[in-house]
Amino acid sequence: MHLLIVDDHPLFREALASAITLAFPQARLEEADGIRSACDLLAKTPTIDLTLLDLSMQGVTGFDGLVTIRTRFPRIPILIVSGLEDPRIMREAVHHGAAGFVPKAVDKATLTRAISEVMNGALFMPAELAGIPDPAPARAKKTPLAERVALLTPQQMRVLMMIRQGKLNKQIAHELQVGDSTVKAHVSEILRKLEVISRTQIVIETAYMDFDQSNGSFSAG
């Protein structure tokens, strides 16, 4: 088991690492104090199985950190370990791609169970939310795809079509003659406007749409 702890408080990282080591003596642990350092670690350490992420870090707004990591590394599950205990925030975290949510105030047994369940492919939520319907039904209330796609700018539409072709950000940047950071910004906006959390979901959501590259319009396939 290879885990990454992402938190900007050294003392909490140390406490969390200690608790994990007691529960999983064979676990390998990595630490990052921010989203950028976390992405750097994930990029060069493909063996990481799970990311434990704090939502409230300096320089991070809302779910931006979660979405950034989820978008760049969609195959690595993310377990939120946060001081925030609002049920609405917990459900929103799941909507944004988290595989589970653990308040920092939980005991070690709950943390251990959360890690085990997420590692086994399950979704973990605190016991107090057990009786609340799964947030998945809310996804059925998404704005119709046509209306979501209509929110995209012409440049975002071009980026979307290249994503559907399987092109990487560097390839898109080269074809559009823009910087990588500009492409990343477009991808983030596309994710937000289409109400999805990953490039894979972009492809799935738009799989049955025929795009007209000349004007950015589309029709049902």
Short mmCIF file of C-alpha atoms in Angstrom, two decimals:
data_model
loop_
_atom_site.label_atom_id
_atom_site.label_comp_id
_atom_site.label_asym_id
_atom_site.label_seq_id
_atom_site.Cartn_x
_atom_site.Cartn_y
_atom_site.Cartn_z
CA MET A 1 0.00 0.00 0.00
CA HIS A 2 1.49 3.32 -1.09
CA LEU A 3 -0.26 6.45 0.18
CA LEU A 4 0.16 10.20 -0.29
CA ILE A 5 -0.81 12.65 2.48
CA VAL A 6 -1.54 16.19 1.25
CA ASP A 7 -1.87 18.79 4.02
CA ASP A 8 -0.16 22.11 4.67
CA HIS A 9 0.10 21.52 8.44
CA PRO A 10 3.26 19.53 9.30
CA LEU A 11 1.92 18.43 12.69
CA PHE A 12 -1.23 16.99 11.20
CA ARG A 13 0.72 15.22 8.46
CA GLU A 14 2.88 13.68 11.17
CA ALA A 15 -0.14 12.64 13.25
CA LEU A 16 -1.93 11.16 10.24
CA ALA A 17 1.21 9.32 9.12
CA SER A 18 1.61 7.88 12.61
CA ALA A 19 -1.99 6.66 12.71
CA ILE A 20 -1.68 5.07 9.26
CA THR A 21 1.59 3.36 10.15
CA LEU A 22 0.04 1.84 13.26
CA ALA A 23 -2.89 0.50 11.25
CA PHE A 24 -0.91 -0.51 8.16
CA PRO A 25 2.71 -1.22 9.21
CA GLN A 26 3.73 -2.16 5.67
CA ALA A 27 2.35 1.02 4.09
CA ARG A 28 4.70 3.36 2.23
CA LEU A 29 3.93 7.02 2.85
CA GLU A 30 4.63 10.18 0.89
CA GLU A 31 3.85 13.72 2.03
CA ALA A 32 3.08 16.97 0.21
CA ASP A 33 2.30 20.41 1.62
CA GLY A 34 0.26 21.66 -1.32
CA ILE A 35 -1.46 20.79 -4.58
CA ARG A 36 1.51 21.56 -6.80
CA SER A 37 3.91 19.41 -4.78
CA ALA A 38 1.25 16.67 -4.62
CA CYS A 39 0.89 16.65 -8.42
CA ASP A 40 4.67 16.56 -8.83
CA LEU A 41 4.87 13.54 -6.53
CA LEU A 42 2.00 11.76 -8.23
CA ALA A 43 3.52 12.38 -11.65
CA LYS A 44 6.85 10.81 -10.72
CA THR A 45 5.48 8.11 -8.38
CA PRO A 46 3.04 5.94 -10.36
CA THR A 47 2.85 3.36 -7.56
CA ILE A 48 0.77 5.59 -5.26
CA ASP A 49 -2.55 3.84 -4.54
CA LEU A 50 -4.45 6.50 -2.60
CA THR A 51 -4.29 10.23 -1.89
CA LEU A 52 -5.46 11.61 1.47
CA LEU A 53 -6.28 15.25 0.89
CA ASP A 54 -7.17 18.21 3.09
CA LEU A 55 -9.60 20.62 1.42
CA SER A 56 -8.59 23.70 3.42
CA MET A 57 -5.06 24.68 2.47
CA GLN A 58 -3.39 27.99 1.80
CA GLY A 59 -3.89 29.09 -1.78
CA VAL A 60 -6.69 26.59 -2.42
CA THR A 61 -10.27 27.76 -3.02
CA GLY A 62 -13.22 25.44 -2.48
CA PHE A 63 -12.79 22.14 -4.30
CA ASP A 64 -10.11 23.41 -6.69
CA GLY A 65 -7.39 21.20 -5.18
CA LEU A 66 -9.56 18.11 -5.35
CA VAL A 67 -10.59 18.79 -8.94
CA THR A 68 -7.01 19.50 -10.01
CA ILE A 69 -5.68 16.21 -8.67
CA ARG A 70 -8.74 14.25 -9.80
CA THR A 71 -8.46 15.64 -13.32
CA ARG A 72 -4.73 15.00 -13.71
CA PHE A 73 -4.71 11.61 -12.00
CA PRO A 74 -8.23 10.16 -12.45
CA ARG A 75 -7.19 6.58 -11.63
CA ILE A 76 -5.93 7.38 -8.11
CA PRO A 77 -8.76 7.55 -5.53
CA ILE A 78 -8.87 10.54 -3.19
CA LEU A 79 -9.99 10.31 0.42
CA ILE A 80 -10.75 13.72 1.92
CA VAL A 81 -9.47 14.15 5.48
CA SER A 82 -10.77 17.54 6.56
CA GLY A 83 -11.70 19.65 9.56
CA LEU A 84 -14.88 20.62 7.71
CA GLU A 85 -17.86 18.58 8.90
CA ASP A 86 -20.77 20.15 7.01
CA PRO A 87 -22.77 17.33 5.34
CA ARG A 88 -23.30 19.52 2.28
CA ILE A 89 -19.55 19.90 1.84
CA MET A 90 -19.09 16.15 2.26
CA ARG A 91 -21.66 15.41 -0.46
CA GLU A 92 -20.20 18.07 -2.76
CA ALA A 93 -16.75 16.53 -2.31
CA VAL A 94 -18.14 13.23 -3.58
CA HIS A 95 -19.82 15.06 -6.49
CA HIS A 96 -16.40 16.48 -7.37
CA GLY A 97 -14.82 13.04 -7.47
CA ALA A 98 -13.73 12.18 -3.93
CA ALA A 99 -13.90 8.48 -3.05
CA GLY A 100 -14.67 9.25 0.58
CA PHE A 101 -14.71 11.85 3.32
CA VAL A 102 -13.31 11.58 6.86
CA PRO A 103 -13.55 14.46 9.36
CA LYS A 104 -10.26 15.07 11.18
CA ALA A 105 -12.03 14.49 14.48
CA VAL A 106 -12.73 10.79 13.84
CA ASP A 107 -10.98 8.04 15.80
CA LYS A 108 -8.22 5.85 14.36
CA ALA A 109 -10.58 2.92 13.85
CA THR A 110 -12.82 4.99 11.58
CA LEU A 111 -9.84 6.31 9.64
CA THR A 112 -8.54 2.77 9.19
CA ARG A 113 -11.94 1.57 7.97
CA ALA A 114 -12.21 4.50 5.56
CA ILE A 115 -8.82 3.76 4.01
CA SER A 116 -9.60 0.06 3.71
CA GLU A 117 -13.00 0.60 2.12
CA VAL A 118 -11.75 3.17 -0.39
CA MET A 119 -8.80 0.94 -1.27
CA ASN A 120 -11.31 -1.84 -1.94
CA GLY A 121 -13.24 0.34 -4.35
CA ALA A 122 -16.06 1.42 -2.01
CA LEU A 123 -17.30 4.91 -1.22
CA PHE A 124 -16.80 5.92 2.42
CA MET A 125 -18.93 8.51 4.20
CA PRO A 126 -19.28 9.26 7.94
CA ALA A 127 -21.86 7.23 9.84
CA GLU A 128 -24.10 10.28 10.33
CA LEU A 129 -24.62 10.43 6.57
CA ALA A 130 -25.35 6.73 6.21
CA GLY A 131 -29.10 7.32 6.11
CA ILE A 132 -28.89 10.12 3.56
CA PRO A 133 -29.55 9.05 -0.05
CA ASP A 134 -26.46 8.60 -2.16
CA PRO A 135 -25.58 11.83 -3.98
CA ALA A 136 -25.61 10.00 -7.32
CA PRO A 137 -29.34 10.71 -7.99
CA ALA A 138 -28.51 14.41 -8.01
CA ARG A 139 -26.45 13.85 -11.14
CA ALA A 140 -29.65 12.95 -12.97
CA LYS A 141 -30.75 16.57 -12.49
CA LYS A 142 -27.89 17.95 -14.55
CA THR A 143 -28.65 20.65 -17.06
CA PRO A 144 -29.27 19.05 -20.49
CA LEU A 145 -26.02 18.40 -22.33
CA ALA A 146 -26.94 20.75 -25.18
CA GLU A 147 -27.27 23.65 -22.75
CA ARG A 148 -24.01 22.78 -20.99
CA VAL A 149 -22.06 22.57 -24.24
CA ALA A 150 -23.58 25.88 -25.36
CA LEU A 151 -21.78 27.56 -22.45
CA LEU A 152 -18.39 26.80 -23.99
CA THR A 153 -16.48 29.49 -25.83
CA PRO A 154 -15.26 28.75 -29.39
CA GLN A 155 -11.73 28.12 -28.08
CA GLN A 156 -13.04 25.81 -25.34
CA MET A 157 -15.01 23.95 -28.02
CA ARG A 158 -11.80 23.40 -29.98
CA VAL A 159 -10.08 22.09 -26.86
CA LEU A 160 -13.06 19.83 -26.18
CA MET A 161 -12.87 18.29 -29.64
CA MET A 162 -9.16 17.60 -29.21
CA ILE A 163 -9.80 15.98 -25.83
CA ARG A 164 -12.33 13.71 -27.56
CA GLN A 165 -9.57 12.78 -30.02
CA GLY A 166 -7.38 11.68 -27.10
CA LYS A 167 -4.84 14.47 -27.43
CA LEU A 168 -2.72 15.52 -24.45
CA ASN A 169 -2.47 19.09 -23.17
CA LYS A 170 0.96 19.58 -24.80
CA GLN A 171 -0.40 18.44 -28.15
CA ILE A 172 -3.41 20.74 -27.81
CA ALA A 173 -1.16 23.66 -26.84
CA HIS A 174 1.04 23.04 -29.90
CA GLU A 175 -1.91 22.90 -32.31
CA LEU A 176 -3.57 25.99 -30.86
CA GLN A 177 -0.21 27.78 -30.44
CA VAL A 178 -0.91 28.64 -26.80
CA GLY A 179 0.82 27.83 -23.52
CA ASP A 180 0.23 24.68 -21.47
CA SER A 181 -1.23 26.79 -18.65
CA THR A 182 -3.81 28.24 -21.05
CA VAL A 183 -4.88 24.75 -22.09
CA LYS A 184 -5.13 23.67 -18.45
CA ALA A 185 -7.34 26.67 -17.74
CA HIS A 186 -9.59 25.78 -20.69
CA VAL A 187 -9.83 22.16 -19.53
CA SER A 188 -10.79 23.28 -16.01
CA GLU A 189 -13.53 25.49 -17.43
CA ILE A 190 -14.77 22.69 -19.69
CA LEU A 191 -14.98 20.35 -16.70
CA ARG A 192 -16.88 22.96 -14.71
CA LYS A 193 -19.30 23.89 -17.47
CA LEU A 194 -20.02 20.28 -18.45
CA GLU A 195 -20.43 19.34 -14.75
CA VAL A 196 -17.94 16.47 -14.93
CA ILE A 197 -14.76 15.65 -12.99
CA SER A 198 -12.38 14.09 -15.50
CA ARG A 199 -11.31 14.04 -19.15
CA THR A 200 -12.71 10.52 -19.35
CA GLN A 201 -16.14 11.79 -18.32
CA ILE A 202 -15.90 14.52 -20.94
CA VAL A 203 -15.50 11.86 -23.60
CA ILE A 204 -18.29 9.71 -22.18
CA GLU A 205 -20.74 12.62 -21.79
CA THR A 206 -20.18 13.82 -25.35
CA ALA A 207 -19.80 10.42 -27.00
CA TYR A 208 -23.11 10.66 -28.86
CA MET A 209 -22.74 14.22 -30.06
CA ASP A 210 -21.55 15.17 -33.56
CA PHE A 211 -19.57 18.38 -33.42
CA ASP A 212 -19.38 20.86 -36.28
CA GLN A 213 -15.85 22.26 -36.03
CA SER A 214 -16.66 25.23 -38.21
CA ASN A 215 -19.06 26.86 -35.77
CA GLY A 216 -18.86 24.83 -32.59
CA SER A 217 -22.45 23.65 -32.84
CA PHE A 218 -23.50 20.05 -32.47
CA SER A 219 -26.34 17.67 -33.08
CA ALA A 220 -27.40 14.30 -31.73
CA GLY A 221 -25.54 11.40 -33.30
#
